[in-house]
Tab-separated table of N, CA and C in Angstrom:
chain	number	residue	atom	x	y	z
A	968	MET	N	18.286	14.910	-5.931
A	968	MET	CA	18.372	13.688	-6.437
A	968	MET	C	17.781	13.160	-7.457
A	969	VAL	N	18.960	12.642	-7.962
A	969	VAL	CA	18.468	11.625	-9.853
A	969	VAL	C	17.625	10.960	-9.369
A	970	ASN	N	16.868	10.534	-9.786
A	970	ASN	CA	16.000	9.296	-9.650
A	970	ASN	C	15.796	8.498	-11.119
A	971	ASN	N	15.914	7.123	-10.519
A	971	ASN	CA	16.685	6.221	-11.641
A	971	ASN	C	14.970	5.276	-12.056
A	972	ILE	N	14.146	6.124	-11.427
A	972	ILE	CA	12.837	4.871	-11.708
A	972	ILE	C	12.548	4.799	-13.046
A	973	LYS	N	12.020	3.382	-13.475
A	973	LYS	CA	11.873	3.235	-15.054
A	973	LYS	C	10.608	4.375	-15.028
A	974	LEU	N	10.199	4.499	-16.722
A	974	LEU	CA	9.041	5.122	-17.101
A	974	LEU	C	7.816	4.037	-16.761
A	975	LEU	N	8.307	2.629	-16.889
A	975	LEU	CA	6.536	1.783	-16.523
A	975	LEU	C	6.636	1.259	-15.245
A	976	ASP	N	7.883	1.616	-14.454
A	976	ASP	CA	7.357	1.300	-12.618
A	976	ASP	C	6.652	2.394	-12.347
A	977	LYS	N	6.775	3.832	-12.779
A	977	LYS	CA	6.670	5.135	-12.537
A	977	LYS	C	4.393	4.995	-13.481
A	978	VAL	N	4.066	4.467	-14.010
A	978	VAL	CA	2.714	4.316	-14.567
A	978	VAL	C	2.079	3.388	-13.616
A	979	HIS	N	2.513	2.103	-13.421
A	979	HIS	CA	2.319	1.139	-12.658
A	979	HIS	C	1.662	1.458	-11.514
A	980	LEU	N	2.538	2.461	-11.115
A	980	LEU	CA	2.583	2.572	-9.499
A	980	LEU	C	1.299	4.123	-9.090
A	981	GLN	N	1.171	4.682	-9.853
A	981	GLN	CA	0.230	5.266	-9.883
A	981	GLN	C	-1.405	5.079	-8.812
A	982	LYS	N	-1.565	3.680	-9.699
A	982	LYS	CA	-2.989	2.993	-8.953
A	982	LYS	C	-2.363	3.405	-7.649
A	983	TYR	N	-1.696	2.483	-6.941
A	983	TYR	CA	-1.576	2.211	-5.584
A	983	TYR	C	-0.954	3.917	-5.128
A	984	ILE	N	-0.685	4.871	-5.467
A	984	ILE	CA	-0.558	5.779	-5.123
A	984	ILE	C	-2.209	6.511	-4.991
A	985	TYR	N	-2.590	6.520	-6.286
A	985	TYR	CA	-3.991	7.048	-5.977
A	985	TYR	C	-5.148	6.577	-5.126
A	986	ILE	N	-4.880	5.185	-5.073
A	986	ILE	CA	-5.963	4.787	-3.735
A	986	ILE	C	-5.235	4.974	-2.852
A	987	LEU	N	-4.337	4.871	-2.361
A	987	LEU	CA	-3.354	5.820	-0.779
A	987	LEU	C	-4.291	7.091	-0.980
A	988	ASP	N	-3.575	7.815	-1.844
A	988	ASP	CA	-4.691	9.452	-1.632
A	988	ASP	C	-5.859	9.542	-1.133
A	989	LEU	N	-6.432	8.204	-2.184
A	989	LEU	CA	-7.912	8.317	-1.548
A	989	LEU	C	-8.469	7.570	0.347
A	990	PHE	N	-6.816	6.808	0.440
A	990	PHE	CA	-7.742	6.452	1.967
A	990	PHE	C	-7.008	7.901	3.022
A	991	ILE	N	-6.114	8.182	2.659
A	991	ILE	CA	-5.201	9.354	3.628
A	991	ILE	C	-6.384	10.645	3.406
A	992	SER	N	-6.879	10.866	2.584
A	992	SER	CA	-7.612	11.829	2.421
A	992	SER	C	-8.827	11.634	2.993
A	993	LYS	N	-9.228	10.487	3.704
A	993	LYS	CA	-10.443	9.962	4.059
A	993	LYS	C	-11.107	9.804	3.023
A	994	GLN	N	-10.900	9.751	1.920
A	994	GLN	CA	-12.362	9.490	0.859
A	994	GLN	C	-12.697	8.054	1.047
A	995	ILE	N	-12.295	7.841	1.772
A	995	ILE	CA	-12.089	6.092	1.693
A	995	ILE	C	-12.012	5.527	3.053
A	996	ASN	N	-12.676	4.483	3.353
A	996	ASN	CA	-11.829	3.377	5.038
A	996	ASN	C	-11.130	2.467	4.722
A	997	ALA	N	-10.392	2.360	5.776
A	997	ALA	CA	-9.900	0.862	5.509
A	997	ALA	C	-10.271	0.200	4.739
A	998	THR	N	-11.916	-0.383	5.026
A	998	THR	CA	-12.404	-1.796	4.327
A	998	THR	C	-12.464	-1.501	3.022
A	999	ILE	N	-12.363	-0.290	2.836
A	999	ILE	CA	-12.592	0.005	0.993
A	999	ILE	C	-11.760	-0.553	0.404
A	1000	PHE	N	-9.978	0.651	1.206
A	1000	PHE	CA	-8.634	1.076	0.822
A	1000	PHE	C	-8.632	-0.960	0.878
A	1001	GLU	N	-8.298	-1.597	1.629
A	1001	GLU	CA	-7.899	-2.635	1.657
A	1001	GLU	C	-8.850	-3.863	0.007
A	1002	ASN	N	-10.309	-3.661	-0.018
A	1002	ASN	CA	-10.572	-4.256	-0.875
A	1002	ASN	C	-10.084	-3.773	-2.251
A	1003	LEU	N	-9.707	-2.473	-2.462
A	1003	LEU	CA	-9.268	-2.209	-3.946
A	1003	LEU	C	-7.777	-2.327	-3.927
A	1004	PHE	N	-6.993	-2.250	-2.725
A	1004	PHE	CA	-5.736	-2.708	-2.824
A	1004	PHE	C	-5.311	-3.968	-3.202
A	1005	LEU	N	-6.376	-4.556	-2.650
A	1005	LEU	CA	-6.380	-6.197	-2.455
A	1005	LEU	C	-6.439	-6.707	-4.451
A	1006	GLU	N	-7.538	-5.958	-4.843
A	1006	GLU	CA	-7.949	-6.509	-6.206
A	1006	GLU	C	-7.479	-5.730	-7.245
A	1007	ILE	N	-6.158	-4.572	-6.762
A	1007	ILE	CA	-5.715	-3.950	-8.046
A	1007	ILE	C	-4.244	-4.896	-7.881
A	1008	ARG	N	-3.789	-5.435	-6.835
A	1008	ARG	CA	-2.786	-6.390	-6.453
A	1008	ARG	C	-2.814	-7.548	-7.128
A	1009	ARG	N	-3.586	-8.190	-6.679
A	1009	ARG	CA	-4.626	-9.712	-7.541
A	1009	ARG	C	-4.433	-9.596	-9.121
A	1010	ASP	N	-4.220	-8.136	-9.631
A	1010	ASP	CA	-4.570	-8.217	-11.218
A	1010	ASP	C	-3.571	-7.937	-11.443
A	1011	ASP	N	-2.321	-7.603	-10.964
A	1011	ASP	CA	-0.960	-7.190	-11.119
A	1011	ASP	C	0.385	-7.779	-11.694
A	1012	THR	N	-0.075	-8.220	-13.379
A	1012	THR	CA	1.102	-8.405	-13.287
A	1012	THR	C	2.505	-8.361	-13.437
A	1013	TYR	N	2.313	-6.725	-13.690
A	1013	TYR	CA	4.045	-6.059	-13.354
A	1013	TYR	C	4.566	-6.260	-11.663
A	1014	TRP	N	3.911	-6.492	-11.132
A	1014	TRP	CA	4.430	-6.820	-9.419
A	1014	TRP	C	4.447	-8.258	-9.654
A	1015	LEU	N	3.621	-9.143	-10.137
A	1015	LEU	CA	3.734	-10.055	-9.673
A	1015	LEU	C	4.900	-10.646	-10.120
A	1016	LEU	N	5.190	-10.454	-11.786
A	1016	LEU	CA	6.915	-10.469	-12.045
A	1016	LEU	C	7.583	-10.327	-11.703
A	1017	GLY	N	7.786	-9.626	-10.971
A	1017	GLY	CA	8.865	-8.573	-10.364
A	1017	GLY	C	9.550	-7.866	-10.873
A	1018	SER	N	9.007	-7.128	-11.701
A	1018	SER	CA	9.072	-6.512	-12.532
A	1018	SER	C	9.861	-4.899	-11.971
A	1019	PHE	N	9.539	-4.095	-11.129
A	1019	PHE	CA	9.005	-3.217	-10.296
A	1019	PHE	C	10.822	-3.221	-9.807
A	1020	ASN	N	11.420	-1.636	-9.774
A	1020	ASN	CA	12.648	-1.273	-9.285
A	1020	ASN	C	12.295	-1.756	-7.968
A	1021	GLN	N	13.530	-2.173	-6.795
A	1021	GLN	CA	14.002	-3.194	-5.872
A	1021	GLN	C	13.155	-1.767	-4.627
A	1022	GLU	N	13.372	-0.781	-4.651
A	1022	GLU	CA	12.715	-0.121	-3.463
A	1022	GLU	C	11.207	0.023	-3.624
A	1023	ILE	N	10.535	0.344	-4.830
A	1023	ILE	CA	9.259	0.285	-5.292
A	1023	ILE	C	8.454	-0.992	-4.611
A	1024	GLU	N	9.326	-2.036	-5.232
A	1024	GLU	CA	9.085	-3.041	-4.633
A	1024	GLU	C	8.804	-3.589	-3.222
A	1025	LYS	N	9.756	-3.249	-2.361
A	1025	LYS	CA	9.877	-3.392	-1.189
A	1025	LYS	C	8.733	-2.408	0.132
A	1026	GLU	N	8.290	-1.749	-1.163
A	1026	GLU	CA	7.169	-0.296	-0.317
A	1026	GLU	C	5.991	-1.020	-0.482
A	1027	LEU	N	6.006	-1.493	-1.880
A	1027	LEU	CA	4.879	-2.532	-2.036
A	1027	LEU	C	4.627	-3.621	-1.493
A	1028	ASN	N	5.271	-4.402	-1.430
A	1028	ASN	CA	5.243	-5.455	-0.210
A	1028	ASN	C	4.985	-5.002	1.356
A	1029	GLN	N	5.490	-4.109	1.974
A	1029	GLN	CA	5.121	-3.782	2.894
A	1029	GLN	C	3.958	-3.728	3.709
A	1030	LEU	N	3.158	-2.444	2.216
A	1030	LEU	CA	2.004	-2.115	2.529
A	1030	LEU	C	0.688	-3.340	2.133
A	1031	PHE	N	1.176	-4.173	1.438
A	1031	PHE	CA	0.533	-5.946	1.156
A	1031	PHE	C	0.688	-5.761	2.754
A	1032	PHE	N	1.951	-6.310	3.210
A	1032	PHE	CA	1.970	-6.839	4.343
A	1032	PHE	C	0.465	-6.340	5.773
A	1033	ASP	N	1.148	-5.130	5.548
A	1033	ASP	CA	-0.348	-3.759	6.524
A	1033	ASP	C	-1.269	-4.075	5.906
A	1034	VAL	N	-1.831	-3.944	5.174
A	1034	VAL	CA	-2.821	-4.313	4.664
A	1034	VAL	C	-3.491	-5.781	4.784
A	1035	ASP	N	-2.696	-6.871	5.342
A	1035	ASP	CA	-3.153	-7.878	5.254
A	1035	ASP	C	-3.177	-8.329	6.586
A	1036	GLU	N	-2.362	-6.841	7.706
A	1036	GLU	CA	-2.798	-7.686	8.826
A	1036	GLU	C	-3.787	-6.501	9.794
A	1037	TYR	N	-3.699	-5.804	8.907
A	1037	TYR	CA	-5.663	-4.717	9.212
A	1037	TYR	C	-6.619	-5.618	9.358
A	1038	MET	N	-7.731	-5.410	10.858
A	1038	MET	CA	-8.802	-5.992	11.019
A	1038	MET	C	-9.674	-4.929	11.536
A	1039	PRO	N	-10.889	-4.969	11.051
A	1039	PRO	CA	-11.727	-3.936	11.349
A	1039	PRO	C	-12.117	-3.742	12.347
A	1040	GLU	N	-12.498	-2.428	12.994
A	1040	GLU	CA	-12.340	-2.883	14.315
A	1040	GLU	C	-13.289	-2.916	15.094
A	1041	ASN	N	-15.054	-3.917	14.478
A	1041	ASN	CA	-15.605	-4.417	15.671
A	1041	ASN	C	-14.345	-6.236	15.325
A	1042	LEU	N	-12.803	-6.471	15.155
A	1042	LEU	CA	-12.633	-7.972	15.094
A	1042	LEU	C	-11.265	-7.750	15.415
A	1043	TYR	N	-10.903	-6.203	15.691
A	1043	TYR	CA	-9.522	-5.916	16.298
A	1043	TYR	C	-9.421	-6.178	17.903
A	1044	GLU	N	-8.409	-7.235	18.231
A	1044	GLU	CA	-8.046	-7.468	19.045
A	1044	GLU	C	-6.955	-6.844	19.625
A	1045	ILE	N	-6.677	-5.926	20.471
A	1045	ILE	CA	-5.123	-5.354	21.053
A	1045	ILE	C	-3.824	-6.009	21.049
A	1046	GLU	N	-4.913	-7.057	22.132
A	1046	GLU	CA	-3.129	-8.399	22.361
A	1046	GLU	C	-3.215	-9.148	21.237
A	1047	ASP	N	-3.153	-8.887	19.662
A	1047	ASP	CA	-2.679	-9.845	18.598
A	1047	ASP	C	-1.765	-9.108	18.352
A	1048	MET	N	-0.603	-9.277	18.398
A	1048	MET	CA	0.785	-8.826	17.639
A	1048	MET	C	0.362	-8.508	16.053
A	1049	PHE	N	-0.440	-9.495	15.652
A	1049	PHE	CA	-0.627	-10.192	14.362
A	1049	PHE	C	-1.541	-9.064	13.643
A	1050	ASN	N	-1.787	-8.195	14.538
A	1050	ASN	CA	-3.018	-7.340	13.370
A	1050	ASN	C	-3.003	-5.893	13.936
A	1051	ILE	N	-3.679	-5.132	13.000
A	1051	ILE	CA	-3.536	-3.580	13.106
A	1051	ILE	C	-4.866	-3.353	12.920
A	1052	ASN	N	-5.459	-1.609	13.820
A	1052	ASN	CA	-6.137	-1.627	13.037
A	1052	ASN	C	-6.247	-0.314	11.815
A	1053	GLU	N	-7.375	0.165	12.164
A	1053	GLU	CA	-7.401	1.610	10.895
A	1053	GLU	C	-6.536	2.468	11.116
A	1054	THR	N	-6.870	2.630	12.269
A	1054	THR	CA	-5.494	3.854	12.912
A	1054	THR	C	-4.248	3.815	12.448
A	1055	GLU	N	-3.758	2.403	12.679
A	1055	GLU	CA	-2.394	1.924	12.773
A	1055	GLU	C	-2.264	1.743	11.161
A	1056	LEU	N	-3.324	1.397	10.372
A	1056	LEU	CA	-3.304	1.063	8.954
A	1056	LEU	C	-2.644	2.219	8.210
A	1057	TYR	N	-3.835	3.933	8.640
A	1057	TYR	CA	-3.637	4.466	8.139
A	1057	TYR	C	-2.269	5.614	8.084
A	1058	LYS	N	-1.542	5.372	9.780
A	1058	LYS	CA	-0.271	5.674	10.295
A	1058	LYS	C	0.466	5.525	8.975
A	1059	ARG	N	0.882	3.985	8.797
A	1059	ARG	CA	1.701	3.297	7.995
A	1059	ARG	C	1.805	3.506	6.866
A	1060	SER	N	0.597	3.467	6.022
A	1060	SER	CA	-0.003	3.605	4.410
A	1060	SER	C	0.453	5.239	4.325
A	1061	GLY	N	0.559	6.254	5.546
A	1061	GLY	CA	0.930	7.380	5.128
A	1061	GLY	C	2.237	7.699	5.044
A	1062	LYS	N	3.352	6.512	5.961
A	1062	LYS	CA	4.432	6.886	5.452
A	1062	LYS	C	4.885	6.102	4.225
A	1063	ILE	N	4.418	5.232	4.064
A	1063	ILE	CA	4.640	4.807	2.481
A	1063	ILE	C	4.320	5.195	1.266
A	1064	LEU	N	3.393	6.206	1.265
A	1064	LEU	CA	2.910	6.818	0.150
A	1064	LEU	C	4.096	8.124	0.044
A	1065	GLU	N	3.858	8.870	1.485
A	1065	GLU	CA	5.506	9.650	1.394
A	1065	GLU	C	6.585	8.924	0.660
A	1066	ARG	N	7.786	8.115	1.243
A	1066	ARG	CA	8.353	7.377	0.212
A	1066	ARG	C	7.836	6.861	-0.869
A	1067	MET	N	6.713	6.080	-1.200
A	1067	MET	CA	6.593	5.857	-3.261
A	1067	MET	C	6.572	7.598	-3.575
A	1068	LYS	N	5.912	8.343	-3.342
A	1068	LYS	CA	5.874	10.195	-3.990
A	1068	LYS	C	7.255	10.202	-4.358
A	1069	THR	N	8.196	10.151	-3.014
A	1069	THR	CA	9.370	10.050	-3.077
A	1069	THR	C	10.626	9.736	-4.141
A	1070	LEU	N	9.752	8.718	-4.213
A	1070	LEU	CA	10.686	7.767	-5.388
A	1070	LEU	C	10.402	8.088	-7.119
A	1071	MET	N	8.894	8.633	-6.751
A	1071	MET	CA	8.314	8.826	-7.943
A	1071	MET	C	8.803	10.050	-8.517
A	1072	PHE	N	9.455	11.426	-7.811
A	1072	PHE	CA	9.217	12.495	-8.318
A	1072	PHE	C	10.789	12.760	-8.068
């Protein structure tokens, strides 16, 4: 597979892959992951200006939506279809991480 991802995309994507790896390897919990992700995204002008490749931006946007839907266990309500718990965030994040790594290499 030939990868046409720009070098700058790879550089800027590294921070997201890093925190996803920390979360998926259970070195940080979902609440810490959520806080780190939102802090990094808030300051990421590369993403906010739409500079990423469309495929990467799609994955990052999905991750943003998933993080936005995350609720800690004490606030999670199974009947609320607009929130997910840590287990679901972990599952979705793992899939996104796999796709990001595929796009990177």
